[in-house]
Coordinates of C-alpha atoms in Angstrom, one line a residue:
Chain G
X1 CA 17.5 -3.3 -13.4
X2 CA 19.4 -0.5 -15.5
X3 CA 18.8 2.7 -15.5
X4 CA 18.1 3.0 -19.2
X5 CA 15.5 -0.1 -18.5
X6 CA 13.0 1.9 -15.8
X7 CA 10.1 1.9 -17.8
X8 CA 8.2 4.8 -19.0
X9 CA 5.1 3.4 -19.8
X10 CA 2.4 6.2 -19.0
X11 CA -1.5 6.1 -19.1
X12 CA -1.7 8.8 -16.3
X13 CA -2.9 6.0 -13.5
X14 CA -0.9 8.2 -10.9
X15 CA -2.6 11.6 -12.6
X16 CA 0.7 13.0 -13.7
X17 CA 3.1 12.1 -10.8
X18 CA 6.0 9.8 -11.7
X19 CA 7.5 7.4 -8.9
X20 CA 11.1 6.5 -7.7
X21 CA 12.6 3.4 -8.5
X22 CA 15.6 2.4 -7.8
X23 CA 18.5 1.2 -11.2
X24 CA 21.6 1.1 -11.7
X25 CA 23.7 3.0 -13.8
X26 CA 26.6 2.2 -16.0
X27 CA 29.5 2.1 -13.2
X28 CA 27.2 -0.3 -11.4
X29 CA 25.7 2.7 -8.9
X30 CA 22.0 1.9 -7.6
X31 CA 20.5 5.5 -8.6
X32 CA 17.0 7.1 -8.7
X33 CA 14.8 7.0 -11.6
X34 CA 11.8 8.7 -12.0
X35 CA 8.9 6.5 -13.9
X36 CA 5.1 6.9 -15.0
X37 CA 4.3 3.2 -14.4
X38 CA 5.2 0.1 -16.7
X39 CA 3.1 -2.2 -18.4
X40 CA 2.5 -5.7 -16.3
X41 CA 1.7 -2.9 -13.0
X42 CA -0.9 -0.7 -15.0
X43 CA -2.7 -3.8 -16.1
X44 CA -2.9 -5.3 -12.9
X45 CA -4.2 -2.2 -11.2
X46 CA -6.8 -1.9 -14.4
X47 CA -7.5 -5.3 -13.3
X48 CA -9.0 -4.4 -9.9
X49 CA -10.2 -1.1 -11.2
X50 CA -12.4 -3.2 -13.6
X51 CA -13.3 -5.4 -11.1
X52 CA -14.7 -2.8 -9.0
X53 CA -17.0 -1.7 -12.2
X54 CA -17.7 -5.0 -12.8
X55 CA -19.2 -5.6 -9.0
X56 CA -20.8 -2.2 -9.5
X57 CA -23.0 -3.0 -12.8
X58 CA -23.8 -6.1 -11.5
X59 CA -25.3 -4.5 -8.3
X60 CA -27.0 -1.8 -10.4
X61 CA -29.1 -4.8 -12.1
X62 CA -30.0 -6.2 -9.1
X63 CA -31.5 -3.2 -8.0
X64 CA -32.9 -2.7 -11.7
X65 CA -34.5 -6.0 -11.6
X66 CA -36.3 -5.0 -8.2
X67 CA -34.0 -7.6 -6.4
X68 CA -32.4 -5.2 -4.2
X69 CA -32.4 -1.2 -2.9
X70 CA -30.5 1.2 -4.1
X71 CA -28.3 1.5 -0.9
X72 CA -26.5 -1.7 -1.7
X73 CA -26.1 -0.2 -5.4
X74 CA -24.1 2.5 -3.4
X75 CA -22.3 0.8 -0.8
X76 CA -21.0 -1.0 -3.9
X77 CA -20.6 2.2 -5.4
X78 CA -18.6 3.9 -2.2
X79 CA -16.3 0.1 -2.6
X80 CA -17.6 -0.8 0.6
X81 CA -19.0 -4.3 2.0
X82 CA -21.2 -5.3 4.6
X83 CA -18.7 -4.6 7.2
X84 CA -17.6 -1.3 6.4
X85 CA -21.2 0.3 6.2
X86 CA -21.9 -1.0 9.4
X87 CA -19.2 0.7 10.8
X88 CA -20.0 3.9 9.1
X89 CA -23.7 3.6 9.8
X90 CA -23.4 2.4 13.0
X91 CA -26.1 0.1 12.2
X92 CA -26.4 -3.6 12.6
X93 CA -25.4 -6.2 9.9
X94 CA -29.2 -7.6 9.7
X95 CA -30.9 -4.3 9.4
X96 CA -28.5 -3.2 6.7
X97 CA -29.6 -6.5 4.9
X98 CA -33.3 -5.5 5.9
X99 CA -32.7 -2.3 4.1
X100 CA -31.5 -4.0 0.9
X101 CA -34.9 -5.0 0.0
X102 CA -36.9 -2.7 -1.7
X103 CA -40.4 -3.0 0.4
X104 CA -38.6 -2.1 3.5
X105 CA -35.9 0.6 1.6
X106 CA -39.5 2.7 0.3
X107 CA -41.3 2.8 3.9
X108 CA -37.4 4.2 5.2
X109 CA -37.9 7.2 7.0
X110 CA -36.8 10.2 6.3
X111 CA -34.0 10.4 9.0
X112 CA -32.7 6.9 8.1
X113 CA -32.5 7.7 4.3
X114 CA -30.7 11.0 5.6
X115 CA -27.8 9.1 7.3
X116 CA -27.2 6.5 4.6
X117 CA -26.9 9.5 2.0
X118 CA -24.1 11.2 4.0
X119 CA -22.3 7.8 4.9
X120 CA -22.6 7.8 1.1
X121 CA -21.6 11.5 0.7
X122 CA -24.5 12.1 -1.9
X123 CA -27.8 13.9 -1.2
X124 CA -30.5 11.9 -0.2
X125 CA -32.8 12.8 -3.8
X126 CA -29.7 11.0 -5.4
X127 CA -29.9 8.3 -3.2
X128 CA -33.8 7.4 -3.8
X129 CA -32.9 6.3 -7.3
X130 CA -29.9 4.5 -9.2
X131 CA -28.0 5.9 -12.9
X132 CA -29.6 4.9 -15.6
X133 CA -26.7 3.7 -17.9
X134 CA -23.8 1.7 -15.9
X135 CA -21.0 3.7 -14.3
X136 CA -17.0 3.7 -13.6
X137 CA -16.7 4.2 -10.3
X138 CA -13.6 6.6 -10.5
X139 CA -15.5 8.9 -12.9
X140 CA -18.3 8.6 -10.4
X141 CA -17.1 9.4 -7.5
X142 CA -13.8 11.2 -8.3
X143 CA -14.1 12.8 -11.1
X144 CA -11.1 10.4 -13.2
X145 CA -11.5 9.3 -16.7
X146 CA -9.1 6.2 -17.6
X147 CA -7.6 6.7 -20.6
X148 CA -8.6 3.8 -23.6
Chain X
X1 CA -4.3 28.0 15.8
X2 CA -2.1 28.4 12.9
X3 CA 1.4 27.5 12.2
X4 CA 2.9 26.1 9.3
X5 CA 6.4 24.0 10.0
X6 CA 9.1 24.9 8.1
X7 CA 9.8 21.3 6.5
X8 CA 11.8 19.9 3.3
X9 CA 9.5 17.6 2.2
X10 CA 11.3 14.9 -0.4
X11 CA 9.3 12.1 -2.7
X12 CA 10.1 8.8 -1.9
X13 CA 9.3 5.1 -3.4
X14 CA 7.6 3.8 -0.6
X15 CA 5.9 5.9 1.8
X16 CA 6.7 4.7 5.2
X17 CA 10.4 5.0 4.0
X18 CA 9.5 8.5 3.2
X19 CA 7.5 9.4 6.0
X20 CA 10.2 8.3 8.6
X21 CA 13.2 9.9 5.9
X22 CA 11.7 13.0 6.3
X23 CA 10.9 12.8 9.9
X24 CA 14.5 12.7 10.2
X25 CA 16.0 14.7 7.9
X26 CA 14.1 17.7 10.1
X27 CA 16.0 16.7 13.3
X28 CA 19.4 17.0 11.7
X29 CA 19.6 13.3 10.5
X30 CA 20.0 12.7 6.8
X31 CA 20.1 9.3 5.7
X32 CA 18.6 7.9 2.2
X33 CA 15.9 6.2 1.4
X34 CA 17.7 2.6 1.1
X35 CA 19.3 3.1 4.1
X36 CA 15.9 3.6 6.0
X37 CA 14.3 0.6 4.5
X38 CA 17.6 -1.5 5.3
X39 CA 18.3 -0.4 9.1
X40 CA 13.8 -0.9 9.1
X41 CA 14.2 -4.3 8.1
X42 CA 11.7 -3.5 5.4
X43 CA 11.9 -6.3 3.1
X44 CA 9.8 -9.4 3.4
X45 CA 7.4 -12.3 2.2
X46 CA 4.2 -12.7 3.2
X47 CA 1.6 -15.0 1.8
X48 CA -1.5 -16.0 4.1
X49 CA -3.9 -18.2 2.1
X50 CA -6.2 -18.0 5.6
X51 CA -6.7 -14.0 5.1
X52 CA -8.5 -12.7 2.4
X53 CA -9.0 -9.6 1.4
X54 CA -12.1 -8.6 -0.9
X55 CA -11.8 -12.6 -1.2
X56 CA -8.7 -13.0 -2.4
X57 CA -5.7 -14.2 -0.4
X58 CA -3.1 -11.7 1.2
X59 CA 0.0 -11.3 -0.1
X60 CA 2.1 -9.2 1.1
X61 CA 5.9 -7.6 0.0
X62 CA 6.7 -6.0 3.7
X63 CA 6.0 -6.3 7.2
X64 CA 3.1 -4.7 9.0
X65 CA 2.8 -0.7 8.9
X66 CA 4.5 1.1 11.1
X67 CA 7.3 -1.2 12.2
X68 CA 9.6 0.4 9.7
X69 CA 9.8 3.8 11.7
X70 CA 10.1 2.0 15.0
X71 CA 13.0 -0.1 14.3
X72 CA 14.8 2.4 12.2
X73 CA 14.2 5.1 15.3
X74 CA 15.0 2.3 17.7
X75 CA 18.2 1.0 16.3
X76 CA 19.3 5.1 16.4
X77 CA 18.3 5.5 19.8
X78 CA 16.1 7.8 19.0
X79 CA 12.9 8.7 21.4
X80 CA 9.5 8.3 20.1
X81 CA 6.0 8.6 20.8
X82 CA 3.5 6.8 18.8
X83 CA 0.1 7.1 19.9
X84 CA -3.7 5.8 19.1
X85 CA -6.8 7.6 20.2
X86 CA -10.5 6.3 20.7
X87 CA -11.2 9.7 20.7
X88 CA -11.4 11.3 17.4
X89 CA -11.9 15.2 19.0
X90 CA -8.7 14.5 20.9
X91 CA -7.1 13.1 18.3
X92 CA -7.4 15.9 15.8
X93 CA -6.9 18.3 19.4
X94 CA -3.3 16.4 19.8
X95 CA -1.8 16.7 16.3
X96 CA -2.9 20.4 16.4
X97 CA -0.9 20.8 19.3
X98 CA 1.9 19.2 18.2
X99 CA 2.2 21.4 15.3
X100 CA 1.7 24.1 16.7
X101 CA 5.1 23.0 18.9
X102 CA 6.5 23.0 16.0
X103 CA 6.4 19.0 15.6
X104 CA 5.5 17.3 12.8
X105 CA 3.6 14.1 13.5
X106 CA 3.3 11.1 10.9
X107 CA 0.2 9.2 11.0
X108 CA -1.4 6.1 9.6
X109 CA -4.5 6.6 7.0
X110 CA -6.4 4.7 4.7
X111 CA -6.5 6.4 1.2
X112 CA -9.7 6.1 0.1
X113 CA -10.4 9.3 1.2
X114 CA -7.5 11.4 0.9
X115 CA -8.5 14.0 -1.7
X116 CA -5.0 14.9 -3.3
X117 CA -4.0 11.2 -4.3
X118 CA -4.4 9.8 -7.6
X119 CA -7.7 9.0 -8.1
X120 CA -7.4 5.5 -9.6
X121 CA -5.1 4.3 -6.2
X122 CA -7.9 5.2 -3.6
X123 CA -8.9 1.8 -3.0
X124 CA -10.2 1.4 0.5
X125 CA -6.3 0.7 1.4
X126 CA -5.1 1.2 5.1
X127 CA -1.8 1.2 5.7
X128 CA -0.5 4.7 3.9
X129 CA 1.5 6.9 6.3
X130 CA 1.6 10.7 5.7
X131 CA 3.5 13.7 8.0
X132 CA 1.4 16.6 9.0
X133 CA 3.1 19.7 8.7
X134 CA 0.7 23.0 9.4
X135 CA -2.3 23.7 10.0
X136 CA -4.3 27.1 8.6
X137 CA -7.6 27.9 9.3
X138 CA -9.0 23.8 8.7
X139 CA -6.2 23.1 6.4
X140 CA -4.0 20.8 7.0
X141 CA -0.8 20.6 5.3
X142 CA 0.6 17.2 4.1
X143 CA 4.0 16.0 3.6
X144 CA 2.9 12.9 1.6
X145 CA 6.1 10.7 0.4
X146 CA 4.4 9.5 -3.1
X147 CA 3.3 13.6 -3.5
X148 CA 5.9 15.6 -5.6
X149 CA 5.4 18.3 -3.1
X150 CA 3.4 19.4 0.4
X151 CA -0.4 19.1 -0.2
X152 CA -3.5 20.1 1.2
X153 CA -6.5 18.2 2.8
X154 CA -9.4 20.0 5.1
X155 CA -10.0 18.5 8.4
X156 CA -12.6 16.6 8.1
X157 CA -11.3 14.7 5.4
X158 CA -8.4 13.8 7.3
X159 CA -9.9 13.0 10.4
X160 CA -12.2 10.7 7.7
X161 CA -9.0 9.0 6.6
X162 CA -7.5 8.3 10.2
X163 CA -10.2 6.7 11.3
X164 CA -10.7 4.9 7.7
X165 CA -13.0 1.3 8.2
X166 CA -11.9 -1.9 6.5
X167 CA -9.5 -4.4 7.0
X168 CA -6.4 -3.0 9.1
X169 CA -8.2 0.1 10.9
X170 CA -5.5 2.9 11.2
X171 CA -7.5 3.9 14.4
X172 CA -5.9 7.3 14.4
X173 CA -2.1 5.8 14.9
X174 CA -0.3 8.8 15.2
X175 CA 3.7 8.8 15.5
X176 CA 6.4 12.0 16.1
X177 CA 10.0 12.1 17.4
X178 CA 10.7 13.1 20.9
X179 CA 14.3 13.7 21.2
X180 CA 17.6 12.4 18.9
X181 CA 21.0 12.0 20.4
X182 CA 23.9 13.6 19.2
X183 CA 25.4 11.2 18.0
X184 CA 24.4 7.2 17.2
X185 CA 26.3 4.3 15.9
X186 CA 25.2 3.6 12.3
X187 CA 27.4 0.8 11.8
X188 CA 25.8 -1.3 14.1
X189 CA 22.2 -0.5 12.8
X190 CA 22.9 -1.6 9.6
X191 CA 23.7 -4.7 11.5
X192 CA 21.1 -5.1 13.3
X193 CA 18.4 -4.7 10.2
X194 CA 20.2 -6.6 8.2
X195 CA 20.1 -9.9 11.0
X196 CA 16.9 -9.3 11.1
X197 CA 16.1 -9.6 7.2
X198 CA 17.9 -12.5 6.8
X199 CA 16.4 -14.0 10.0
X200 CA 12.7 -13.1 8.4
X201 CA 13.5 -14.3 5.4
X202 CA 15.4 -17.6 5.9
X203 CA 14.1 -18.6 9.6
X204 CA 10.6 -18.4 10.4
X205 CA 9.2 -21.3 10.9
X206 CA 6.0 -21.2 9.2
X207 CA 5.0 -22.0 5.7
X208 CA 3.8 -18.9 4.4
X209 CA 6.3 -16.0 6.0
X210 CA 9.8 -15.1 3.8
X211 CA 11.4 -17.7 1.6
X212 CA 8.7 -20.4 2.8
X213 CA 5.9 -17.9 1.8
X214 CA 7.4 -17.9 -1.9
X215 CA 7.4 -21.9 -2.0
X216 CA 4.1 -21.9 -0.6
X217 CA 2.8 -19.5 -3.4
X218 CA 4.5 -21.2 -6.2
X219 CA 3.0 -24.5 -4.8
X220 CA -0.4 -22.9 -4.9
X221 CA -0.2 -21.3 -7.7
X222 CA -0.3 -23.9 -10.3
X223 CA -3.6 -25.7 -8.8
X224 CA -5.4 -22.1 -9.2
X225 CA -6.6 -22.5 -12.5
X226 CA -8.4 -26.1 -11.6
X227 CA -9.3 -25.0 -8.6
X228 CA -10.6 -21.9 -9.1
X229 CA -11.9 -21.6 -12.2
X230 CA -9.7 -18.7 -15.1
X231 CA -11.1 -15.8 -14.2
X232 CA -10.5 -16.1 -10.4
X233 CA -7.4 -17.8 -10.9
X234 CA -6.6 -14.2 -12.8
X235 CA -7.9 -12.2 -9.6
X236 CA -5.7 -13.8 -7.7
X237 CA -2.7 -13.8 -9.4
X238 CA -3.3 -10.0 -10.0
X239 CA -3.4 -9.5 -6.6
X240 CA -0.1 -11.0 -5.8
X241 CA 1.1 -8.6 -9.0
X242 CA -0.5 -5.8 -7.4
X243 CA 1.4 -5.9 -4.2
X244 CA 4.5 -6.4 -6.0
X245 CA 4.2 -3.8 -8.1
X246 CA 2.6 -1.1 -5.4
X247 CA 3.6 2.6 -5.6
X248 CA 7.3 2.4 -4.1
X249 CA 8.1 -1.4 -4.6
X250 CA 10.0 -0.5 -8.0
X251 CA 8.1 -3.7 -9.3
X252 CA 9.7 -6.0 -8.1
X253 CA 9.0 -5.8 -4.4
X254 CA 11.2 -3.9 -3.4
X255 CA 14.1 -5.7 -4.5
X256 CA 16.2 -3.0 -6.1
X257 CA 15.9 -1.0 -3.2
X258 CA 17.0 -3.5 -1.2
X259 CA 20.0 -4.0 -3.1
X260 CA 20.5 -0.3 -2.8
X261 CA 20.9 -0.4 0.2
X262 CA 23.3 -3.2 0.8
X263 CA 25.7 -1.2 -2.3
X264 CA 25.4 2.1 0.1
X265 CA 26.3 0.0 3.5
X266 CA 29.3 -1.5 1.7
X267 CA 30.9 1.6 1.3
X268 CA 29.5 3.1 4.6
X269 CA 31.1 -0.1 6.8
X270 CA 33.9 -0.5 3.9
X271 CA 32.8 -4.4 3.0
X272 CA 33.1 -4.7 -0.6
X273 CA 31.4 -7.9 -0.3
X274 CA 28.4 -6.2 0.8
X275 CA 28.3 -4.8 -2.7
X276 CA 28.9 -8.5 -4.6
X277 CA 25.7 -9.4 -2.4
X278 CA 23.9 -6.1 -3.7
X279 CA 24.6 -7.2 -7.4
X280 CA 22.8 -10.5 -6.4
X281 CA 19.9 -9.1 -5.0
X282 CA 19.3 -6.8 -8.4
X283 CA 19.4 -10.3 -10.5
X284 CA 16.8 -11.2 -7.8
X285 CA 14.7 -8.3 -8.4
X286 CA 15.0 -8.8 -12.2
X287 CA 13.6 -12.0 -12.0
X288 CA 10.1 -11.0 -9.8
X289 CA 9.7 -8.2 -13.0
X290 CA 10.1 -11.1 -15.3
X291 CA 7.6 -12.7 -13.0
X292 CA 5.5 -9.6 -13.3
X293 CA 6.0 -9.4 -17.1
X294 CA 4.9 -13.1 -17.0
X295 CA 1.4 -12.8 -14.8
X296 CA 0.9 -10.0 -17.2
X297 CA 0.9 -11.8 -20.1
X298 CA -1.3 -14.0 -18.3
X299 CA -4.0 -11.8 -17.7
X300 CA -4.3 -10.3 -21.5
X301 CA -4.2 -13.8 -22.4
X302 CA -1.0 -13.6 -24.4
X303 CA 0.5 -16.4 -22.9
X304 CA 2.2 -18.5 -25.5
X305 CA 3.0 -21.7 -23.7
X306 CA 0.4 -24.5 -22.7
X307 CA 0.7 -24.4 -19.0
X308 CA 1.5 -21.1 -17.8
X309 CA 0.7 -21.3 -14.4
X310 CA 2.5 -24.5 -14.2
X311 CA 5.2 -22.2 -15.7
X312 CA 5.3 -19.5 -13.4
X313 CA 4.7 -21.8 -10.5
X314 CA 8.4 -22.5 -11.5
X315 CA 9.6 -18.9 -12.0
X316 CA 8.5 -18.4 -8.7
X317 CA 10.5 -21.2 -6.9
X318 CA 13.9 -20.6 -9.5
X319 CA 13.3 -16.6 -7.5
X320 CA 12.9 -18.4 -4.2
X321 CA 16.2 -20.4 -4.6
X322 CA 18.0 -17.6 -5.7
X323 CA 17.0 -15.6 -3.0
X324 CA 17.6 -18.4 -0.6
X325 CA 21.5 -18.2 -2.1
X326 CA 21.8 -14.9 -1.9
X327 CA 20.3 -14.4 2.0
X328 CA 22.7 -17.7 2.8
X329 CA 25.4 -15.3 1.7
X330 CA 24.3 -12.2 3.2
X331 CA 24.0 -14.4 6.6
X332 CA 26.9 -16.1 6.9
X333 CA 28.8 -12.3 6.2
X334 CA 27.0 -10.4 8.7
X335 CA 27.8 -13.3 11.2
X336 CA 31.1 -12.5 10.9
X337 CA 31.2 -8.6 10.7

């Protein structure tokens, strides 16, 4: 690649940072480049980000429809799977499916409900319900608006 | 305890390249990026159909975290500790000792919860490697190689990060250098890495590592959209796009760094032929952006043509047999050198 060729395509994915790459220069010297991103990169990393919002919504309807809890709207949320909130609950796989459902999720005491909300870093009156509307995940948790 | 290294902290494309750069560059041993990833062996192929992450298959540009420090260190004769603790307590306890010898200590982290990194890579992604540098009060101060300069994260948050869950567990690996020689032979590093690339890339007998790992993919690659269906035929192209493209792989994994390096150890070992080798590995890493420029067209459904994984499935093996040509030639040289 030439230097003149690093692409400068920006839509702020790395919030303002550019990266190295490495292109040569006229004489034929490998030199560094500093770049924003480039096209086919940004649109595969939208890819998963969508993805992610995609898995999200679809949990929030569950949990909507009365299908699930809101806990598995949140370990969604946190981009976790069954394996990972076991680990950070310490709790086994079959009770974390128990506690899916939303009989068993409304008679959850008040200590369980305590520990999901801080393996879910929220407070435990957020936890109780899900967002009305759907939601990005990296606006949700982190504060980051995609541009378009 | 308090104590804040003094330590020249210097971006770099990929971060263990960075991470073990800087390391370096502290003990009186200044070498550039491509030479780190070179004498590391950092290049390779990876594609493991059998391993799936988030349920797509595992592709992968380099080898497993962590080895790129230990050969480069190795190869200097350089002494090293690297460390893992079931402990988190002691964990934390060690690095805060270490620093406060004056030592900075790398260390493997998932990103999801590292608070200074751009927001829309915190994927729950293991295998990032960062350099403590100070501590204040429960700061800790971060030499981070995709950073522009030293940031911040509290202890908690780092400890959360160490011990990140997922696939790949860092576990709380935790790597500093014990003592460098005065002097070490670089020649014969180069040497070494660069055996060992070609010997990653051209020999291992299994059908999805190095050059085999490509064929393997291109062979997959055109059944996806009958066997999978568009849209996950899409997912998992994008995933093999995304690893290309990661921060630091100058999108075409890592192909023009490579090539960087090989123009830099021509001149260091005087072997102009070293350099006619580099100039083939940047037509290499032009066509895996074409290929990336391809697969993106793919997913916006811009594609022209009728068949375009059957198309790419052929962009992919024209890059493996080019690659295969030019590691041929970089083998048979280094034999002789």
């Amino acid at each position: 690649m030439k230097k003149e060729d690093v692409p400068q395509y920006d839509e702020n994915l790395l919030n303002g940072i550019k990266e190295i790459q490495y292109a040569v220069d006229k004489n034929g010297n490998y030199t560094e480049v500093k770049s924003p991103g480039w096209e086919p990169k940004n649109v595969a990393l939208k890819q998963a980000l969508s993805l992610v919002d995609e898995i999200i919504e679809d949990a929030r309807m569950q949990v909507n429809e009365g299908k699930k809890s809101p806990i598995f709207f949140y370990m969604h949320l946190k981009q976790m799977d069954l394996q990972i909130l076991k680990e950070e609950s310490g709790l086994p796989k079959f009770i974390l499916k128990r506690h899916f459902k939303p009989k068993i999720f409304n008679k959850l005491s008040e200590k369980t409900l305590n520990k999901y909300a801080k393996v879910f870093g929220i407070s435990t009156e957020e936890l109780m319900k899900i967002p009305e509307k759907p939601v990005k995940a990296l606006e949700y948790n982190f504060g980051f608006k995609l541009q378009n | 305890m308090n104590n804040i290294i003094d330590f020249q902290h210097k971006m770099s494309a990929h971060c263990e390249n960075g991470v073990t750069g800087n390391l370096l560059r502290f003990y009186g041993i200044e070498l550039s990026e491509p030479m780190i990833f070179g004498i590391g062996s950092g290049l390779f192929f990876f594609y493991m159909p059998l391993i799936k992450m988030n349920g797509i298959p595992v592709t992968s540009f380099r080898p497993l975290p962590g080895v790129i420090f230990k050969r480069v260190t190795k190869r200097l004769g350089i002494d090293v500790n690297v460390r893992q603790y079931k402990n988190q307590i002691r964990a934390a306890e060690e690095v805060d000792k270490l620093i406060e010898q004056n030592i900075p200590v790398g260390m493997v982290v998932g990103v999801y919860d590292l608070t200074y990194f751009p927001p829309a890579y915190r994927f729950r992604f293991n295998a990032h490697n960062i350099i403590a540098v100070g501590k204040e009060n429960n700061i800790y101060y971060i030499s981070d190689p995709i950073m522009e300069k030293i940031e911040q994260i509290n202890a908690e948050d780092l400890l959360k990060t160490r011990y990140a869950k997922g696939t790949y567990k860092p576990k709380g690996k935790m790597y500093y250098i014990k003592h460098v020689p005065e002097t070490y032979d670089i020649n014969s590093a180069i040497v070494k890495g660069i055996k060992h690339t070609c010997r990653n890339m051209l020999n291992i007998p299994f059908p999805y590592a190095g050059l085999n790992g490509i064929k393997t993919l291109a062979k997959h690659v055109k059944k996806w959209p009958d066997k999978l269906g568009e849209r996950k035929a899409k997912l998992y192209l994008g995933q093999v796009v995304r690893m290309q493209e990661e921060i630091g792989t100058g999108g075409a994994g890592f192909r023009f760094l490579y090539a960087a390096f090989l123009q830099e150890a021509s001149q260091i070992m005087n072997k102009p032929q070293l350099n006619d080798i580099s100039g083939q590995m940047t037509e290499v890493g032009d066509l895996w952006r074409e290929f990336g420029v391809e697969a993106g067209r793919i997913f916006k459904d811009r594609y022209s043509g009728s068949n375009p994984y059957g198309e790419i499935s052929k962009l992919l093996l024209k890059i493996r047999n080019e690659e295969e040509k030019t590691f041929l030639n970089l083998n048979k040289l280094i034999k002789n050198i």
